[in-house]
CSV table of C-alpha atoms and ligand atoms in Angstrom, one decimal:
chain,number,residue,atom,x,y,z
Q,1,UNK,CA,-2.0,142.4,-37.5
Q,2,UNK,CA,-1.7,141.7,-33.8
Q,3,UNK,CA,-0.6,138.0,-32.3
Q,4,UNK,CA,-2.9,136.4,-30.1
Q,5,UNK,CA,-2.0,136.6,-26.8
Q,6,UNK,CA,-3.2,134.0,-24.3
Q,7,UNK,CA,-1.9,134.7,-20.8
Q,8,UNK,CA,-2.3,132.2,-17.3
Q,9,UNK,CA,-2.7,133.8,-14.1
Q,10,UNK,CA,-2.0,131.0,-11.6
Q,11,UNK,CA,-2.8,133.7,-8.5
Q,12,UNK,CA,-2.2,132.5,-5.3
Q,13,UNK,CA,-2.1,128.6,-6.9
Q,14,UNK,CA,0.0,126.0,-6.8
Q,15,UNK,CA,3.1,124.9,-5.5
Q,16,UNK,CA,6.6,124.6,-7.1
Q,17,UNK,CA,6.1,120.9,-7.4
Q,18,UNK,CA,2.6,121.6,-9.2
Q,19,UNK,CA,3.9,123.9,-11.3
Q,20,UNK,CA,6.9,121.7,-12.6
Q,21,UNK,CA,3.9,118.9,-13.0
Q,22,UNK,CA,1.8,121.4,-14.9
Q,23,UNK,CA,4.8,122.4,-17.5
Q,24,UNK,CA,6.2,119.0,-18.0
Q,25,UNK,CA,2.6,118.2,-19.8
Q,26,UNK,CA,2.1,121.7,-21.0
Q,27,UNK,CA,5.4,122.1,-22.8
Q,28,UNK,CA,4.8,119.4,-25.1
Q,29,UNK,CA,1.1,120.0,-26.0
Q,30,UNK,CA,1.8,123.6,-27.1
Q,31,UNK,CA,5.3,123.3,-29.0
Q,32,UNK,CA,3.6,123.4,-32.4
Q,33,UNK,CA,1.6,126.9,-31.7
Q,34,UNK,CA,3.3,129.1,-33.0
Q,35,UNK,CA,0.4,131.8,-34.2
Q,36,UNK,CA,-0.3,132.6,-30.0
Q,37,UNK,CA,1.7,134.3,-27.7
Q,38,UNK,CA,1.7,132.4,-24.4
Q,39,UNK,CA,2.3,133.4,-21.0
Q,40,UNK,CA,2.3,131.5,-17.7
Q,41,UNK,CA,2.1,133.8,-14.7
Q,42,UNK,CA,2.7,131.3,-11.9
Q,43,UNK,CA,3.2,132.6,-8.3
Q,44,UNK,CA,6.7,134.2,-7.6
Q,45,UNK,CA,8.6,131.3,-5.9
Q,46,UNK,CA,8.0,129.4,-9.0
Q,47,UNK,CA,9.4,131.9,-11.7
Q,48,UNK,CA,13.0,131.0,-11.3
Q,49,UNK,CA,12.1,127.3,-11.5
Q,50,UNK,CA,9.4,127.9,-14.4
Q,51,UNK,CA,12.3,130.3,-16.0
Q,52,UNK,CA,14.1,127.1,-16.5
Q,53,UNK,CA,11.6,124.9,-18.0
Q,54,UNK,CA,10.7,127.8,-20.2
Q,55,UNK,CA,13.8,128.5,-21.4
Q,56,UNK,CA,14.2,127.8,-25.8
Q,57,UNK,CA,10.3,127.2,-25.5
Q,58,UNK,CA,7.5,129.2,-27.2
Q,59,UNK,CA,5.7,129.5,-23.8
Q,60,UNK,CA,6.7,133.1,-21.9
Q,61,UNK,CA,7.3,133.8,-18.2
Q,62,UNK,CA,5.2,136.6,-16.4
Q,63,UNK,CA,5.1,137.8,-12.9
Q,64,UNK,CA,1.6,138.7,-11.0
Q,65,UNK,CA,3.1,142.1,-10.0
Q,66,UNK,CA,6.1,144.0,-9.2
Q,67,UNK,CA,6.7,147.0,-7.0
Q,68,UNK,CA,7.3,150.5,-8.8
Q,69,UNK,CA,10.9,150.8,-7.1
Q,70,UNK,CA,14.1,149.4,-8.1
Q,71,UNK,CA,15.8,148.4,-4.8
Q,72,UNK,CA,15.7,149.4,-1.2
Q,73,UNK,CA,13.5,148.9,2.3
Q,74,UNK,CA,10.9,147.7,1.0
Q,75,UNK,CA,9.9,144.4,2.8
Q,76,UNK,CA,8.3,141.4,0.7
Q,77,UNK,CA,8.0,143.6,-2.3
Q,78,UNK,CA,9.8,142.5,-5.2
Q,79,UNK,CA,11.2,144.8,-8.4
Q,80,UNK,CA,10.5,144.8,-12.0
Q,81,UNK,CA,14.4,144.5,-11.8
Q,82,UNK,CA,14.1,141.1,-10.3
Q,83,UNK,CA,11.9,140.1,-12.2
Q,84,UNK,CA,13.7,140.5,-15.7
Q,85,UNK,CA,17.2,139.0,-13.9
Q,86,UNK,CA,15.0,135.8,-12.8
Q,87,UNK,CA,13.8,135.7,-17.2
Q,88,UNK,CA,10.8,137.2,-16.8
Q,89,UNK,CA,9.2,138.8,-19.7
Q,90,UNK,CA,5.9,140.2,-18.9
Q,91,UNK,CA,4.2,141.5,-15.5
Q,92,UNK,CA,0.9,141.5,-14.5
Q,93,UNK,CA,-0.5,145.4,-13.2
Q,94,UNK,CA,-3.4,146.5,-11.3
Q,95,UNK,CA,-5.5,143.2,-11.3
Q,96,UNK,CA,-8.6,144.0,-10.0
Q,97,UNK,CA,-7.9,141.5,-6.6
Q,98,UNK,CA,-4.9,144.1,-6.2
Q,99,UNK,CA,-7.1,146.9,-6.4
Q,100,UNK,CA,-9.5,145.4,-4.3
Q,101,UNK,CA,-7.0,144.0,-1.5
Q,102,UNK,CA,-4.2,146.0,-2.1
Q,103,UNK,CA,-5.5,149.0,-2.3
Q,104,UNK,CA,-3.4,149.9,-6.0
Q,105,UNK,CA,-4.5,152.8,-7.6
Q,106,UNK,CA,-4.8,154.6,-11.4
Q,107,UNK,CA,-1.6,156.5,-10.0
Q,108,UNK,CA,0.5,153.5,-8.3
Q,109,UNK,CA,-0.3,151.2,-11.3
Q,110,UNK,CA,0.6,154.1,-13.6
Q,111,UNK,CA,4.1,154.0,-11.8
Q,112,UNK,CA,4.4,150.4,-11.7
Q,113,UNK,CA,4.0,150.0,-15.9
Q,114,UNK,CA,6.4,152.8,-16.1
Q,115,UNK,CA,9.0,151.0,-13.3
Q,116,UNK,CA,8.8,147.5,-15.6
Q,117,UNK,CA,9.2,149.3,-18.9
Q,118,UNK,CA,12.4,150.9,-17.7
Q,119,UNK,CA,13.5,146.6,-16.7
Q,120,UNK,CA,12.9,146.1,-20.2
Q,121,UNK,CA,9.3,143.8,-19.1
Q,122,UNK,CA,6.3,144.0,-21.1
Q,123,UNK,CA,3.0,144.2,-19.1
Q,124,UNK,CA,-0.1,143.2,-18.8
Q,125,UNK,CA,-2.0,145.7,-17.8
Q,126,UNK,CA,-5.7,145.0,-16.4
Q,127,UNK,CA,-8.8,147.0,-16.3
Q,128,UNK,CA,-12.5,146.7,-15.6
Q,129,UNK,CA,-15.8,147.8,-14.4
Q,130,UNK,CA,-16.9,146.4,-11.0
Q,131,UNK,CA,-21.1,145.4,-11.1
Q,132,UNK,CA,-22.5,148.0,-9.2
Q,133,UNK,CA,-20.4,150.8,-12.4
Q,134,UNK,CA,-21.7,148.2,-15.1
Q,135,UNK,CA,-25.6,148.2,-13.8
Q,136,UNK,CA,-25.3,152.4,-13.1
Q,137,UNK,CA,-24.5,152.8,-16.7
Q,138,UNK,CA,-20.6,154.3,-15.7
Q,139,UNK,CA,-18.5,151.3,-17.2
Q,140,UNK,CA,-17.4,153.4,-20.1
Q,141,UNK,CA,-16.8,155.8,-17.6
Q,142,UNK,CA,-14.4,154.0,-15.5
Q,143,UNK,CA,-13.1,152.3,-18.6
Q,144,UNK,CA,-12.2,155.9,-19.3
Q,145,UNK,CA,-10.4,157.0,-16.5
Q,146,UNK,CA,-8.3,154.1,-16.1
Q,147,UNK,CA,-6.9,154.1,-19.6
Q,148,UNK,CA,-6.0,158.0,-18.9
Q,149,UNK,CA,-4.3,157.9,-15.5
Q,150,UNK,CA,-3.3,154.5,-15.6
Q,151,UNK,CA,-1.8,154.2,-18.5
Q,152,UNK,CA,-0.5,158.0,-19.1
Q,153,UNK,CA,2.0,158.5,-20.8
Q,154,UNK,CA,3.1,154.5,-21.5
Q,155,UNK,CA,5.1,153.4,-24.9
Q,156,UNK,CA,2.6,151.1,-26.5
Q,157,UNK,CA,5.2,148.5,-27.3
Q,158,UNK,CA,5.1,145.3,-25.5
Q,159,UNK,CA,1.8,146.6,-23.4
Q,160,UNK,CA,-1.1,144.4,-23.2
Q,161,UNK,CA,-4.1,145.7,-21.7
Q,162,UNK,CA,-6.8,143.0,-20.6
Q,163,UNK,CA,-10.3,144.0,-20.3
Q,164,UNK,CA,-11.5,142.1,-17.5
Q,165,UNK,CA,-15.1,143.3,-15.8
Q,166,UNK,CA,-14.8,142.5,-12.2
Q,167,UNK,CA,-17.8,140.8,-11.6
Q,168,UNK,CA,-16.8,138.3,-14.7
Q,169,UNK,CA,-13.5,137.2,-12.5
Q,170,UNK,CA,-14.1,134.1,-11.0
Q,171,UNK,CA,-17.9,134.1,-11.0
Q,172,UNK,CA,-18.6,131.8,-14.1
Q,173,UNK,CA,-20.5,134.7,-15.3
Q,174,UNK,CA,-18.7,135.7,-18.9
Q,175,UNK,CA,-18.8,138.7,-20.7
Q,176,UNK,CA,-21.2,138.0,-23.7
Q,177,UNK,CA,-19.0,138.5,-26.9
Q,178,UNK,CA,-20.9,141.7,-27.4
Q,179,UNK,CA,-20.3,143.5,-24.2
Q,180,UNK,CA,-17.0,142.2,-24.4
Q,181,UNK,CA,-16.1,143.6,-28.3
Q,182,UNK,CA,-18.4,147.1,-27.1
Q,183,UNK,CA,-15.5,147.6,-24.4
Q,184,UNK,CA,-12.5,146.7,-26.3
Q,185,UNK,CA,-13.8,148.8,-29.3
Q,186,UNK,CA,-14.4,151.6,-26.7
Q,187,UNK,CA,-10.8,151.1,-25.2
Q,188,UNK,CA,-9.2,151.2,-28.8
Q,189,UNK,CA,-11.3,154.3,-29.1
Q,190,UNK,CA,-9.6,156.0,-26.2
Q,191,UNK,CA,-6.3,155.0,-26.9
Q,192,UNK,CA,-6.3,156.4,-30.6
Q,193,UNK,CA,-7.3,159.4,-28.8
Q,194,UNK,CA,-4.2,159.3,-26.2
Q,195,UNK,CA,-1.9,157.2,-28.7
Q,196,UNK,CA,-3.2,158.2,-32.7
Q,197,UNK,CA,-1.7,155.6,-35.1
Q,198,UNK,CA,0.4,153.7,-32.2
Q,199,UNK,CA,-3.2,152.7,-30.9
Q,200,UNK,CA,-3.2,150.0,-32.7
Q,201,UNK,CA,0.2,148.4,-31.3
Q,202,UNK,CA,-1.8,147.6,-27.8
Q,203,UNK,CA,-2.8,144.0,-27.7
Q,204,UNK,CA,-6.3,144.3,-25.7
Q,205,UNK,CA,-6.9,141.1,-24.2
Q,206,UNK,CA,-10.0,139.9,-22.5
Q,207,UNK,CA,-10.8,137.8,-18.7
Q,208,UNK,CA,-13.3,137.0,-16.9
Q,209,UNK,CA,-13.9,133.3,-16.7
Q,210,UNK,CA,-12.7,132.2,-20.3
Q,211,UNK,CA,-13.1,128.8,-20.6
Q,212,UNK,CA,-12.7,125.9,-23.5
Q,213,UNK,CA,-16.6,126.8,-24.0
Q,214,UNK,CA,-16.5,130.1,-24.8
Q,215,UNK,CA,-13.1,130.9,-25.6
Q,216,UNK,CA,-13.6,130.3,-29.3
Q,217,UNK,CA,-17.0,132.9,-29.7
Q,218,UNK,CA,-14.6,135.9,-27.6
Q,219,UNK,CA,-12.0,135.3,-30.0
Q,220,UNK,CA,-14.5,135.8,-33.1
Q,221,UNK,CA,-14.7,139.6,-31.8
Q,222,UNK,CA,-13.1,141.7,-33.9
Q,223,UNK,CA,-11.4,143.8,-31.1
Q,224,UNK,CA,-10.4,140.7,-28.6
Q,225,UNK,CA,-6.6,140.2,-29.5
Q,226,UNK,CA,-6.4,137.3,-26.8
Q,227,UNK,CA,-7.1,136.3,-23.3
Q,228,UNK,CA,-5.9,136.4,-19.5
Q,229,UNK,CA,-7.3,132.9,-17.8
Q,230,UNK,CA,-7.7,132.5,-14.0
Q,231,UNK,CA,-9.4,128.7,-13.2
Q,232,UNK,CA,-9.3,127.4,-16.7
Q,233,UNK,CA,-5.7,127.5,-16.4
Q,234,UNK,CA,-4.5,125.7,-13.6
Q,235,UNK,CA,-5.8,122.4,-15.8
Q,236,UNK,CA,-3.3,121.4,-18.3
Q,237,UNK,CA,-6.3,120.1,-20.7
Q,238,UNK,CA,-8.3,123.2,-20.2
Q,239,UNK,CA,-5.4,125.9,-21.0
Q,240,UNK,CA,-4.7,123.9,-23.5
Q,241,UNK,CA,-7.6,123.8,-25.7
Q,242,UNK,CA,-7.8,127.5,-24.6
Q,243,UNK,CA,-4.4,128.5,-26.7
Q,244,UNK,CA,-5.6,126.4,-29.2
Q,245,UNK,CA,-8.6,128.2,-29.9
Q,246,UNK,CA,-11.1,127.8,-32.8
Q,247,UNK,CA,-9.6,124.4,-33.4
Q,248,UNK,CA,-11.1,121.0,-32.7
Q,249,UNK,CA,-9.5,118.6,-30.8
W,1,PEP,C1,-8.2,136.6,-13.8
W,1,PEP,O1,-7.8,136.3,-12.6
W,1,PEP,O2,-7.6,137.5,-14.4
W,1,PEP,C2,-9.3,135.9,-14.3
W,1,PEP,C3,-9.8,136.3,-15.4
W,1,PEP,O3,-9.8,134.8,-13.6
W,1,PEP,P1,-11.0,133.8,-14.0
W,1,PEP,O4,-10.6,133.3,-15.4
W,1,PEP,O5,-10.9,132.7,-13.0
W,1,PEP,O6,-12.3,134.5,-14.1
């Protein structure tokens, strides 16, 4: 049986003084959750701070990305290395804003999982169809070729793969729960090709606009082990009732 995992990315969101607001009221309001895996991915000059709010709670630190390189002339990059020394204990790699901006690759994301597994970091690892693949009938397609040169030759422990179809990020527009369990079926599919029995060890998560409203019918899916939130989690309330899934309030 896999954990839930429900995972915040903050992006390019708030400021160390927000974030220290946000986790004062968060802290409290999650303590008793102990069945979910959570993760706050706030942006990097909050982690150390974060780090030390975190610290003895059930709530885990994660990073937005990390280069593939130790040390070294790299300007403004920051390394997986850094990352664990500063506590923290997941990355996010190869959103689809840093494939879009960025310009990241199957082949540079495939390096950077491997560079934060050798810091000792788990990772979240993101995938996804962009509209124009879903409506020409290639999602499974792309779905495909991501999983094999993105996540070649990875150790399944501590990797979290979130399905997240690009034109669900940000839009409002959510996957239905069936499109959403067809792709994570088809991605446990392809890694029990690449992985046989250790398949099952990936957590596959899902994003693209989650909210309190719908996060309850995605978690029904039988192949949706959890959830990475954009909007819906800069609001304490809304993250909230989003890691507390299926249960009133
Ligand atoms: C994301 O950034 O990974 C995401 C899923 O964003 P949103 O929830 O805002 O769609």
């Amino acid at each position: 049986m896999r954990k839930p995992f429900i995972a915040a990315n903050w992006k390019m969101n708030k400021t160390t003084a927000d974030t220290r607001e946000f986790l004062e009221k968060f802290i409290p309001g999650v303590k008793d959750v102990t069945a979910v895996d959570i993760v706050i991915a706030p942006p990097f000059i909050s982690l150390a701070g974060a780090a030390e709010m975190l610290r003895g709670t059930n709530v885990a630190l994660a990073a937005q990305n990390a280069f593939y390189e130790e040390k070294g002339a790299y300007t403004g990059e920051i390394s997986p290395l850094m990352l664990s020394d500063v506590g923290c204990r997941y990355v996010i790699i190869g959103h689809s804003e840093r494939r879009q901006y960025f310009f990241e690759d199957d082949g540079i994301v495939n390096r950077k999982i491997k560079a934060a597994k050798k810091a000792g970091i788990g990772v979240i690892v993101c995938i996804g169809e962009l509209l124009a693949e879903r409506e020409g009938g290639r999602t499974f397609e792309v779905l495909e070729r991501q999983i094999e040169k993105g996540l070649r030759e990875i150790d399944p422990d501590n990797t979290v793969i979130a399905y997240e179809p690009v034109w669900a990020i940000g839009t409002g527009k959510t996957a239905t729960h069936e499109q959403a369990q067809e792709a994570h079926a088809f991605i446990r599919g392809r890694l029990s090709v690449l992985y046989g029995n250790r398949a099952g060890e990936f957590c596959i998560i899902y994003g693209g606009s989650v909210t309190p409203d719908n996060v309850d019918s995605l978690m029904a899916c039988e192949d949706v082990d959890g959830a990475l939130v954009g909007g819906a989690s800069l609001k304490v309330e809304s993250f909230t009732r989003i890691v507390k899934f299926g249960k009133v309030q």
